[in-house]
mmCIF file of C-alpha atoms and ligand atoms in Angstrom:
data_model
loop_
_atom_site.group_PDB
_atom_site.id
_atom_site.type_symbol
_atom_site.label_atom_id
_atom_site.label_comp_id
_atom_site.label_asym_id
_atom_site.label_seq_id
_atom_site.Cartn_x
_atom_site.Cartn_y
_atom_site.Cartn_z
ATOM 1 C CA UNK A 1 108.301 -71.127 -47.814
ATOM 2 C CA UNK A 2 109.647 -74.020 -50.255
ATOM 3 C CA UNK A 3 105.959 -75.659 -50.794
ATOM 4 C CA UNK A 4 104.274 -72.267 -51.065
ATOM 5 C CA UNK A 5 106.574 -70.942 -53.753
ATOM 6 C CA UNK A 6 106.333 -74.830 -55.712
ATOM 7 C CA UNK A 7 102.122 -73.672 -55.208
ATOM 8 C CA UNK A 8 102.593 -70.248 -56.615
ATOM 9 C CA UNK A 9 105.102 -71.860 -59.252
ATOM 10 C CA UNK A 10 102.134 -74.562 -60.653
ATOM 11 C CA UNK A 11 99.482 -71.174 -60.385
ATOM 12 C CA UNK A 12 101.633 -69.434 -62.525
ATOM 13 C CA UNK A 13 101.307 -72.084 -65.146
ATOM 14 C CA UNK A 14 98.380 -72.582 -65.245
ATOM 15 C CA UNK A 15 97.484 -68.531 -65.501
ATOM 16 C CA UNK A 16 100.252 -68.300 -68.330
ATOM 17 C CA UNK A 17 98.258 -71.494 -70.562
ATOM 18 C CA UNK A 18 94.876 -69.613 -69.533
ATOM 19 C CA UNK A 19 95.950 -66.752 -71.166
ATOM 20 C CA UNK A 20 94.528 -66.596 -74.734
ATOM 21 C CA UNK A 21 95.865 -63.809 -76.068
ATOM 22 C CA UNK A 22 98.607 -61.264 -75.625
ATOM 23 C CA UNK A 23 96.960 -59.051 -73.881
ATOM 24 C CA UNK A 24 95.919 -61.523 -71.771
ATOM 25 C CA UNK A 25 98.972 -62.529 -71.200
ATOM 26 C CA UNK A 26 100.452 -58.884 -70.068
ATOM 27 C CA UNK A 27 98.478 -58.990 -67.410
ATOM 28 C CA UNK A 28 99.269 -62.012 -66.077
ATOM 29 C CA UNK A 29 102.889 -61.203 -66.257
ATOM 30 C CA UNK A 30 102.159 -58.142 -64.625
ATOM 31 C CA UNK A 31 100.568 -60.361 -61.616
ATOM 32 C CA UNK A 32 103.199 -62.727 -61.267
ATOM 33 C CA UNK A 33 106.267 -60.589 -61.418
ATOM 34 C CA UNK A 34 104.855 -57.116 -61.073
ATOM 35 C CA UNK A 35 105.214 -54.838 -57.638
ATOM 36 C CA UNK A 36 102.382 -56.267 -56.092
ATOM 37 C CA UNK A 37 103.744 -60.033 -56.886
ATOM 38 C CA UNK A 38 104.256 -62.655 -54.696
ATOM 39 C CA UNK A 39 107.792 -62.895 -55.899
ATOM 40 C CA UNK A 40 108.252 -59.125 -55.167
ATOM 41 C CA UNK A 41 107.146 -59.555 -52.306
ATOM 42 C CA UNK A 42 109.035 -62.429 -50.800
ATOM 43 C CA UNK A 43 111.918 -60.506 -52.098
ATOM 44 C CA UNK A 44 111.502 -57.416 -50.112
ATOM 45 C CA UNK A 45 111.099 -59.734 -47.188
ATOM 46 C CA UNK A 46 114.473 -61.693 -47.456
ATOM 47 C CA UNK A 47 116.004 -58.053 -45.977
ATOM 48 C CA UNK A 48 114.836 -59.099 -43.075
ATOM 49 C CA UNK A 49 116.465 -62.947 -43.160
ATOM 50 C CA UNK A 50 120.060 -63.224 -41.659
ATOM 51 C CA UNK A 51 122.625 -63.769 -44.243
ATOM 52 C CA UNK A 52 122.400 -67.879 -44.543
ATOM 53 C CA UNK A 53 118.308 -68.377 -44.967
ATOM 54 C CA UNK A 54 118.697 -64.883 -47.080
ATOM 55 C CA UNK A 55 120.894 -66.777 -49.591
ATOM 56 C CA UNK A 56 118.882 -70.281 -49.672
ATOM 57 C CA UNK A 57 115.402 -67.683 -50.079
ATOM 58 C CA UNK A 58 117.493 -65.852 -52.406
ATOM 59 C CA UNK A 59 118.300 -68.408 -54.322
ATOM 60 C CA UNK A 60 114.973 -70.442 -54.277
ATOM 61 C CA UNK A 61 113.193 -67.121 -55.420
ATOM 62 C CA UNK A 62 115.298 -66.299 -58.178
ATOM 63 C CA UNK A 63 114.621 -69.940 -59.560
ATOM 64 C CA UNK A 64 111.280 -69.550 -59.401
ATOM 65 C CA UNK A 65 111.390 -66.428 -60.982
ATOM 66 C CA UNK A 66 113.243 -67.511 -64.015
ATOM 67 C CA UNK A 67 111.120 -70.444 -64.286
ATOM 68 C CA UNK A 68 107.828 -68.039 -64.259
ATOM 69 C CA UNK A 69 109.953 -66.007 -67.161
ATOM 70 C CA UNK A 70 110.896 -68.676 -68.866
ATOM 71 C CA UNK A 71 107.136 -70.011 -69.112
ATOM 72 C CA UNK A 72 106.028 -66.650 -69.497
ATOM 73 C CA UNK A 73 108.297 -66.199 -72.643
ATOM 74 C CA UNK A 74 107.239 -69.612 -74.234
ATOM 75 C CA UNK A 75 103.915 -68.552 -74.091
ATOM 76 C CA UNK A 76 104.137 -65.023 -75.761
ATOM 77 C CA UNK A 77 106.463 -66.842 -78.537
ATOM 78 C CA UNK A 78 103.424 -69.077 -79.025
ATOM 79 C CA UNK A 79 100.688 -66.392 -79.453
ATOM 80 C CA UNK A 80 102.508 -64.024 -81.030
ATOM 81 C CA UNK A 81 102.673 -66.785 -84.512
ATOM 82 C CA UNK A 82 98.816 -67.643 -83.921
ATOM 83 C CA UNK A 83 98.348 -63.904 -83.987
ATOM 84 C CA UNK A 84 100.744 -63.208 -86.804
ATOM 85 C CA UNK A 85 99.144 -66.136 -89.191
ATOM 86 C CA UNK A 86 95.742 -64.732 -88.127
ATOM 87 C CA UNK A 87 96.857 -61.741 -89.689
ATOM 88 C CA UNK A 88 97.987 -62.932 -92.706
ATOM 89 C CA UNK A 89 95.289 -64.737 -93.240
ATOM 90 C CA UNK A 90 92.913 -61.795 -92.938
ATOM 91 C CA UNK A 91 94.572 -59.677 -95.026
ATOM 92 C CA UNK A 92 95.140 -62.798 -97.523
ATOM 93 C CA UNK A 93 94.171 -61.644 -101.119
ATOM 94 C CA UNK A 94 92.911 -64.203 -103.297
ATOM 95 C CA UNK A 95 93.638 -62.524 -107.244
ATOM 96 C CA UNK A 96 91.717 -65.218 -108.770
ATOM 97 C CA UNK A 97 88.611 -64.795 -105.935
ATOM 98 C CA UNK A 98 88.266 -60.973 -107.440
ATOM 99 C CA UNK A 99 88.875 -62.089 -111.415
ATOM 100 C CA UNK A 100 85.586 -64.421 -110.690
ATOM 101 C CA UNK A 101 83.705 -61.640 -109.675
ATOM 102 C CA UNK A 102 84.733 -59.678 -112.644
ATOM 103 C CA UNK A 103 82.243 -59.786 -116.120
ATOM 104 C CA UNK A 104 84.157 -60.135 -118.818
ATOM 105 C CA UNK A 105 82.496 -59.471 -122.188
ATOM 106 C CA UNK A 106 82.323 -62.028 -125.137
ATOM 107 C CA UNK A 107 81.853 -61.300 -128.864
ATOM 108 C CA UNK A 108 78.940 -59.659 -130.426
ATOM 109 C CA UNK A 109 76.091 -61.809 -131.818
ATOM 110 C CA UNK A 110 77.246 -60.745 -135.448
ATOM 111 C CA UNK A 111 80.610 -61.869 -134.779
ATOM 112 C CA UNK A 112 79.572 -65.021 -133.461
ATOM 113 C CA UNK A 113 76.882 -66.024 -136.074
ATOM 114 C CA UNK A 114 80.273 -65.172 -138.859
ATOM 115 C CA UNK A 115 82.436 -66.946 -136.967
ATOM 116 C CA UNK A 116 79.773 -69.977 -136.761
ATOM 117 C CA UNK A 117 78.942 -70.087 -140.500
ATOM 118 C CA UNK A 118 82.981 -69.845 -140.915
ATOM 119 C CA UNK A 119 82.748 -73.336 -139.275
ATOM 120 C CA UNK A 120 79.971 -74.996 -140.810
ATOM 121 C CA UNK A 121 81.188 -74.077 -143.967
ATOM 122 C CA UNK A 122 85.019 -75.181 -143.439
ATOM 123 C CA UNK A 123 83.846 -78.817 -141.896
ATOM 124 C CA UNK A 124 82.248 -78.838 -145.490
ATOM 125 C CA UNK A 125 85.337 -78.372 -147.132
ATOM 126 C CA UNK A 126 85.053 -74.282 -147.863
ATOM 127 C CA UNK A 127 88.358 -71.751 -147.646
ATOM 128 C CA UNK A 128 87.357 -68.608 -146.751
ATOM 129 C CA UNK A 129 88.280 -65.061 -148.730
ATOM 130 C CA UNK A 130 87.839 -61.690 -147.731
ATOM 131 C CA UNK A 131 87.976 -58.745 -150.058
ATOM 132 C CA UNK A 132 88.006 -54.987 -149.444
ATOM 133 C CA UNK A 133 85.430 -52.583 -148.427
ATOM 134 C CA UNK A 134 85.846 -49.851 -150.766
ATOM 135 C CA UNK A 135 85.956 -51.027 -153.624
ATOM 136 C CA UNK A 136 86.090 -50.009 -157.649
ATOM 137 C CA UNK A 137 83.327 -49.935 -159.641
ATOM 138 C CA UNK A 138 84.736 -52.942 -161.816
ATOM 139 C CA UNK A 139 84.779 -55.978 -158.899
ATOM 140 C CA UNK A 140 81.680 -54.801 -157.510
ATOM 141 C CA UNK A 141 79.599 -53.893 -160.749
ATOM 142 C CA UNK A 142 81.558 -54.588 -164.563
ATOM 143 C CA UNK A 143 83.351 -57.706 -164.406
ATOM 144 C CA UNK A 144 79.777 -59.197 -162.651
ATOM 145 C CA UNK A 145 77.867 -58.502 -165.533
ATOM 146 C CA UNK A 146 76.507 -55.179 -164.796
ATOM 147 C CA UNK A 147 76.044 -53.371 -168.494
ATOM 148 C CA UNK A 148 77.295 -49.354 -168.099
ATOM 149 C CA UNK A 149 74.210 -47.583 -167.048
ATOM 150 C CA UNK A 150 71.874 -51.370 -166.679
ATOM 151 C CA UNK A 151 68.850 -50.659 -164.542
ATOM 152 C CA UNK A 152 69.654 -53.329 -162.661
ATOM 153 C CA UNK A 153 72.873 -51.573 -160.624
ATOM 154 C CA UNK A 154 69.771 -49.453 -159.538
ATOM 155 C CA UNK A 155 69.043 -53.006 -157.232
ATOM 156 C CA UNK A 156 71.476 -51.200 -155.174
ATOM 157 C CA UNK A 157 71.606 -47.919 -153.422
ATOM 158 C CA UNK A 158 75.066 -47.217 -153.923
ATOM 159 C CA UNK A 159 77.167 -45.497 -151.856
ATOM 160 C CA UNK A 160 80.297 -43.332 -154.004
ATOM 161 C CA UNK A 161 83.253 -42.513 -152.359
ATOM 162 C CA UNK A 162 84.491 -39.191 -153.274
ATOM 163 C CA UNK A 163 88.413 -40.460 -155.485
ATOM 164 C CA UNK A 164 89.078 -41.036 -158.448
ATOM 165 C CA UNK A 165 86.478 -40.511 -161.558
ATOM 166 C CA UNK A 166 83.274 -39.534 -160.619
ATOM 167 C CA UNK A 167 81.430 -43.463 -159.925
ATOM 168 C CA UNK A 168 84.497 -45.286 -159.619
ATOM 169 C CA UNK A 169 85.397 -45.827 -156.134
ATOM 170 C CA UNK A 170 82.570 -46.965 -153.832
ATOM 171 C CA UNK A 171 81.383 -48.706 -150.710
ATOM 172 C CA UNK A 172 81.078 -52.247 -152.239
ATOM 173 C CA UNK A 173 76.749 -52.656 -151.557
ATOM 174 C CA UNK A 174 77.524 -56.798 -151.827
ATOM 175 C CA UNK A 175 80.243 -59.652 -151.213
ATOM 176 C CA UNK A 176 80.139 -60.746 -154.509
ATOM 177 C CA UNK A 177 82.771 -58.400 -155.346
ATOM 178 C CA UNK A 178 85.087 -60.897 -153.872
ATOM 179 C CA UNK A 179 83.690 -63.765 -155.868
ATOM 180 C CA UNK A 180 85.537 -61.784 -158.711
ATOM 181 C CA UNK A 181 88.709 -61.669 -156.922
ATOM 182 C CA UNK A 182 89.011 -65.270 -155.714
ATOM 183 C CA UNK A 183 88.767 -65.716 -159.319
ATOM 184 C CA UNK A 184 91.323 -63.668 -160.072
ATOM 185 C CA UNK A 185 93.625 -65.178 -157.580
ATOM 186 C CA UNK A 186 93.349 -68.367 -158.609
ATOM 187 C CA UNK A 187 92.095 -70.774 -160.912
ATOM 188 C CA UNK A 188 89.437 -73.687 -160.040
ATOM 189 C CA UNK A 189 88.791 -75.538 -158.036
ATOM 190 C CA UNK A 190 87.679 -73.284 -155.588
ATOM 191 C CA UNK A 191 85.603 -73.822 -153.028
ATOM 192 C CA UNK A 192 84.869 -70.688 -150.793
ATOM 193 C CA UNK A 193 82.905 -68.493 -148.882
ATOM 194 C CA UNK A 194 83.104 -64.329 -148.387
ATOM 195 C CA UNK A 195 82.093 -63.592 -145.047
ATOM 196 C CA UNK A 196 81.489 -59.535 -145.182
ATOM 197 C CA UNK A 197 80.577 -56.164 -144.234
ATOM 198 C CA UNK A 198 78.569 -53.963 -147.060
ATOM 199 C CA UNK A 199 77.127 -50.548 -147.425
ATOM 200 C CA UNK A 200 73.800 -49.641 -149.119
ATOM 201 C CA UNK A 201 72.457 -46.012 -148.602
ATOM 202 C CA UNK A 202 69.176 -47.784 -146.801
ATOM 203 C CA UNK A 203 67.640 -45.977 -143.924
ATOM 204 C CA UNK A 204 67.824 -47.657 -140.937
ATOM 205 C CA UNK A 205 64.406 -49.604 -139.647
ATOM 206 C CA UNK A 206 63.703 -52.501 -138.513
ATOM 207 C CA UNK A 207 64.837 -54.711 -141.394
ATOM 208 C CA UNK A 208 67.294 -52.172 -142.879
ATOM 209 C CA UNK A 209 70.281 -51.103 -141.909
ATOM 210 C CA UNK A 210 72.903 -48.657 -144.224
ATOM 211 C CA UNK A 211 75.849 -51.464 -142.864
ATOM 212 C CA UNK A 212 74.742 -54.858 -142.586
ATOM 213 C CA UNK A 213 76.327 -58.582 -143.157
ATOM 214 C CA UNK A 214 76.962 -60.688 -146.188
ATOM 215 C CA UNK A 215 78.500 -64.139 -146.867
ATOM 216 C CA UNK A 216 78.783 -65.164 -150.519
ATOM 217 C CA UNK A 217 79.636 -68.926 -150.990
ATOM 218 C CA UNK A 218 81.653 -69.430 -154.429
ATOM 219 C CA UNK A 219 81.949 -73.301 -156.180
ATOM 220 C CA UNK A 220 83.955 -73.389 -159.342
ATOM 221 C CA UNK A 221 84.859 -76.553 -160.872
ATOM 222 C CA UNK A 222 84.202 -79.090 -163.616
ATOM 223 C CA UNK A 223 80.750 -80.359 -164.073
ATOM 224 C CA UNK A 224 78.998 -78.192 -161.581
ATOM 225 C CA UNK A 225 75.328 -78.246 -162.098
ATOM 226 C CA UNK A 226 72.030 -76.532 -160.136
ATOM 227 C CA UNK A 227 71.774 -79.478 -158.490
ATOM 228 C CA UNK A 228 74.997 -79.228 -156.210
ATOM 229 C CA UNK A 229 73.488 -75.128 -155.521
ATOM 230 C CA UNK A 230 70.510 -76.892 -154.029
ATOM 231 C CA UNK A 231 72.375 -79.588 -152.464
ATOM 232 C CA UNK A 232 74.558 -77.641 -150.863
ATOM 233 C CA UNK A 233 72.007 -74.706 -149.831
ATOM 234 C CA UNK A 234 69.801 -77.418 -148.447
ATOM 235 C CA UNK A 235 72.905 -79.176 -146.621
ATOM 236 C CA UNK A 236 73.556 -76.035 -144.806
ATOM 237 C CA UNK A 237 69.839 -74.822 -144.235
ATOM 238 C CA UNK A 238 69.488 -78.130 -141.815
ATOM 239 C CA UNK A 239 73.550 -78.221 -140.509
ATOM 240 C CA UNK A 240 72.616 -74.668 -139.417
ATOM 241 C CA UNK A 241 69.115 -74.150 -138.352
ATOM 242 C CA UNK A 242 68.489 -78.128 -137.472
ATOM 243 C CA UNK A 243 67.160 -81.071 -139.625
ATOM 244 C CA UNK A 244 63.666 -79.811 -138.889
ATOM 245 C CA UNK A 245 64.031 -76.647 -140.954
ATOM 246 C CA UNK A 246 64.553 -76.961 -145.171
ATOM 247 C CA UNK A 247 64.671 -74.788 -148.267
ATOM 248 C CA UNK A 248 63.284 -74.217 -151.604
ATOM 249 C CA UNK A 249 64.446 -72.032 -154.464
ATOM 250 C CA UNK A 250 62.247 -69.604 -156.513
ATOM 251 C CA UNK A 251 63.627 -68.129 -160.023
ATOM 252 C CA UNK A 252 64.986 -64.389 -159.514
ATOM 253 C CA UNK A 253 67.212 -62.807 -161.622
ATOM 254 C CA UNK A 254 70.797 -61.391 -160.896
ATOM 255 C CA UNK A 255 73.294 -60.024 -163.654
ATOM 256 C CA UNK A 256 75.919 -62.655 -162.439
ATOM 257 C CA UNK A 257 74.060 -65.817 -162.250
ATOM 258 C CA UNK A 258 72.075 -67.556 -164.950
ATOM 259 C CA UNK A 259 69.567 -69.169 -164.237
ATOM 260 C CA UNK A 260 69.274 -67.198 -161.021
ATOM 261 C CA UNK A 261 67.135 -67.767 -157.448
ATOM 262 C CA UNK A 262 65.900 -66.560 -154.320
ATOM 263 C CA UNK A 263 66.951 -68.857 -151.608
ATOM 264 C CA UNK A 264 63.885 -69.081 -148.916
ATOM 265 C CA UNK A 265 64.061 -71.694 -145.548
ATOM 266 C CA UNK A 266 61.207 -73.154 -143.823
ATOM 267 C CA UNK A 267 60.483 -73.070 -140.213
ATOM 268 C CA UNK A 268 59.573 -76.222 -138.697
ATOM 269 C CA UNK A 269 56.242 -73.933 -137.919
ATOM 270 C CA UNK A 270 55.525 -73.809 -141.918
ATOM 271 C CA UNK A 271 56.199 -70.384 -142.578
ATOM 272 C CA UNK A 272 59.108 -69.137 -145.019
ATOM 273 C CA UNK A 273 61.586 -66.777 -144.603
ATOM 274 C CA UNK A 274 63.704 -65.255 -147.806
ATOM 275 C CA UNK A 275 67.490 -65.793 -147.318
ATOM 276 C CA UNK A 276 69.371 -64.357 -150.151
ATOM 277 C CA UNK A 277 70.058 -64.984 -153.438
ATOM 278 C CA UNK A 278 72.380 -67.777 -155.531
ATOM 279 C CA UNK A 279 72.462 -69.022 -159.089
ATOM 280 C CA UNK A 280 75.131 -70.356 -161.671
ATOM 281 C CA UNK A 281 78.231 -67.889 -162.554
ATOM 282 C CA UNK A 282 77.680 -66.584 -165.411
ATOM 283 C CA UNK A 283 79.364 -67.345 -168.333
ATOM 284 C CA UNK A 284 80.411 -63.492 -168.767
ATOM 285 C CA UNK A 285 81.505 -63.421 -165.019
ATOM 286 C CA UNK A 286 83.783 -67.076 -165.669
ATOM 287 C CA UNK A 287 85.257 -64.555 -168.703
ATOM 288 C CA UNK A 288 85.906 -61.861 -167.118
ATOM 289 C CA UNK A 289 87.971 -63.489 -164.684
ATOM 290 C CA UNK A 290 89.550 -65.450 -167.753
ATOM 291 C CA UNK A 291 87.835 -68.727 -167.356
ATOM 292 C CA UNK A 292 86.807 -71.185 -169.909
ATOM 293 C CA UNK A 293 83.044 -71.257 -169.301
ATOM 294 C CA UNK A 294 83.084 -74.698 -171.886
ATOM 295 C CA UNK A 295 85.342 -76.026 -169.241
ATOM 296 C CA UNK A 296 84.528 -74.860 -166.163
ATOM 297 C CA UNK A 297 80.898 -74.420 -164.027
ATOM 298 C CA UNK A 298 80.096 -72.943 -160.624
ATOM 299 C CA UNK A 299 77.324 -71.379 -158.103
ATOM 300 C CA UNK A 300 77.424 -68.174 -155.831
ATOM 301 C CA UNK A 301 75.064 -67.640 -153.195
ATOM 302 C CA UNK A 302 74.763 -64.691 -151.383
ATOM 303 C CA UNK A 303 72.752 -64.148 -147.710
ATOM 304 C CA UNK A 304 72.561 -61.682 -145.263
ATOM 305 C CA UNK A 305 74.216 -62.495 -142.037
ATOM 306 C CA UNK A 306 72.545 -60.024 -139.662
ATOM 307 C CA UNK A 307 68.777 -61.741 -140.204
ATOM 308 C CA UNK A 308 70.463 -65.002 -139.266
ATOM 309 C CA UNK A 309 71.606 -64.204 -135.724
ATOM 310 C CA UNK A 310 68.005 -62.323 -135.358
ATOM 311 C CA UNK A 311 66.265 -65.208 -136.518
ATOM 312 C CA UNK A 312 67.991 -67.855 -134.373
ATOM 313 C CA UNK A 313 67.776 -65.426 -131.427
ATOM 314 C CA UNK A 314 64.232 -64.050 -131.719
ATOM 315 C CA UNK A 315 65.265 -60.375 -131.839
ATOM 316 C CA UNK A 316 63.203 -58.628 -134.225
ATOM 317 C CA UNK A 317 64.928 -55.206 -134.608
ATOM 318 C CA UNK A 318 67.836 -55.106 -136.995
ATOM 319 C CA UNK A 319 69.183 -51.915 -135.252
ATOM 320 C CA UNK A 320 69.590 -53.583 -131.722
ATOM 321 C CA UNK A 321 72.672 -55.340 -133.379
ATOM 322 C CA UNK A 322 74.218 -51.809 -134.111
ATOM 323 C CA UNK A 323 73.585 -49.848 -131.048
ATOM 324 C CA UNK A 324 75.627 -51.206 -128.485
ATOM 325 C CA UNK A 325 73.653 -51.243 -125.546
ATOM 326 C CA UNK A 326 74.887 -53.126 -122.774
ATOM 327 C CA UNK A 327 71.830 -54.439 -121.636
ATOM 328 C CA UNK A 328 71.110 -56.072 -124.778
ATOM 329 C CA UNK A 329 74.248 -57.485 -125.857
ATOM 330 C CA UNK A 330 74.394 -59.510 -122.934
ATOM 331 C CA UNK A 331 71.806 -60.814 -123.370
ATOM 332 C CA UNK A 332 73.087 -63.292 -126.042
HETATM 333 N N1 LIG B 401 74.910 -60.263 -154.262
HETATM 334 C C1 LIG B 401 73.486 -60.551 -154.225
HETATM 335 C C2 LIG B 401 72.804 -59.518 -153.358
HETATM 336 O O1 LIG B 401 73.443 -58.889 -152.544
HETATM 337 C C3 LIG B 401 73.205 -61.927 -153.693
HETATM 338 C C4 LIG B 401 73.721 -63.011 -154.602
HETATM 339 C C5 LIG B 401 74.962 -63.569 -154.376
HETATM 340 C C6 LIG B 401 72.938 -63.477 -155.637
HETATM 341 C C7 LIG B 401 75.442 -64.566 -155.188
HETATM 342 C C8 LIG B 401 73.402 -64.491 -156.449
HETATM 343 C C9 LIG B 401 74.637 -65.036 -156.237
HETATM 344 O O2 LIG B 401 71.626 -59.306 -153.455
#
């Protein structure tokens, strides 16, 4: 009996490693200590054995059954942790796989063409003011030259906001409202530009919008001449659009600047496309904001924002910028 059971004994290990899983591994418990076992059954023969070889089979049996339990029990311990990290790693979730997955949005085309100029102009040395929206009829109109009633406030299609005196309170229609109060904030030298949102009562199209983009630029200082206006103009045109583009002035005329011009840029393809306007404060604009126009000098340039970020992304409808649809914001 001794060499058979040391047989069955090396089976049984080699069934229990064999076994790759728990299930597996039930079964082959239920074949090596089960009813129909060989240890069960050389047990329900030692009834027959007189006492002595009963208790040396007794004894030899119950060794090898603890020693088929014993390897039985090592083996369950082991799959049980393969199958528990198995699990975990299935049901692992990564939080950072699904946030890659995700779109996030990014800033509007406007926003980032502002926020670009805001640079540009800063690395040259610019602060840069903001004013308000509604504003009175003096900052946006009287104190930049604008006679009562002058045909030229006409230039604008104004929109009133219903306070105040009739004509008083309005949607300001440009940024240079906030040339006026930079002045009033502070003396020279200032250096600034007024990025901006302004109101005209335009019907929308394709080049016209009711709300579109401004940013003024503002120099005040001693000895400021035309010449820095088309330095500077000419120093952003090619920081901006690229050293193959350039600009060129043509006379205009504004109530605030004197001389005034119309600020046009050339594509490296020949063609020119008008910008805005600029020109040297007027002396009535320097004294309304209690400036010595003997002492001090400036230019103010004004441009619309909007047909910037069309231009240098080849959209050619205005009112895509103000629609917000999906599909074509992402696009840029
Ligand atoms: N405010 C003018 C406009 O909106 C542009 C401008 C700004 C002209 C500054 C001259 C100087 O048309």
């Amino acid at each position: 009996m001794t060499p058979d059971l040391d047989q069955h004994l090396a089976d049984a290990a080699t069934a229990i490693a064999a076994a790759a899983d728990l299930d597996a591994l039930r079964i082959v418990d239920a074949e090596l200590l089960g009813k129909q076992s060989v240890v069960t059954t050389a047990r329900k023969a030692l009834g027959a054995m007189d006492v002595e070889e009963r208790k040396v089979a007794g004894r030899l049996l119950n060794e090898v059954r603890a020693g088929i339990q014993e390897q039985l029990e090592a083996r369950r311990t082991e799959l049980e942790s393969a199958a528990r990290s198995e699990q975990l790693e299935s049901e692992r979730l990564d939080l950072t796989e699904l946030d890659r997955g995700r779109r996030l949005g990014h800033r509007h085309v406007v926003t980032r063409t502002w926020e670009r100029l805001e640079d540009l102009f800063v690395g040259m040395g610019y602060t840069v003011s903001e004013g308000p929206e509604i504003e009175d009829e003096w900052h946006n109109f009287g104190a930049l030259n604008f006679p009562p009633d002058h045909p030229a406030r006409d230039m604008y299609d104004t929109l009133y906001v219903d306070h105040g005196e009739p004509g008083s309170t309005l949607l300001r229609t440009h940024t240079s409202p906030v040339q006026i109060r930079v002045m009033e904030a502070g003396g020279p030298p200032i250096y600034s530009i007024m990025p901006g949102r302004v109101f005209r009562s335009d019907t929308a199209d394709s080049t016209h919008m009711p709300v579109f983009h401004q940013l003024e630029g503002l120099v005040v200082d001693r000895g400021i001449t035309f010449g820095d206006l088309a330095g500077t103009l000419e120093a952003f045109t090619r920081a901006y659009f690229g050293g193959d583009f350039t600009s060129r002035l043509r006379p205009s005329y504004f109530p605030f600047t004197e001389p005034s011009a119309e600020f046009d840029i050339r594509r490296p393809d020949g063609t020119w496309l008008e910008l805005g306007g600029c020109g040297m404060v007027h002396p009535n604009v320097l004294e309304a904001c209690g400036l010595d126009p003997e002492e001090w000098s400036g230019f103010a340039f004004g441009f619309g924002l909007d047909r910037l970020a069309l231009m240098r992304h080849g959209i050619d409808d205005l009112r895509e910028l103000f629609r917000n649809d999906q599909r074509f914001l992402e696009q840029f």
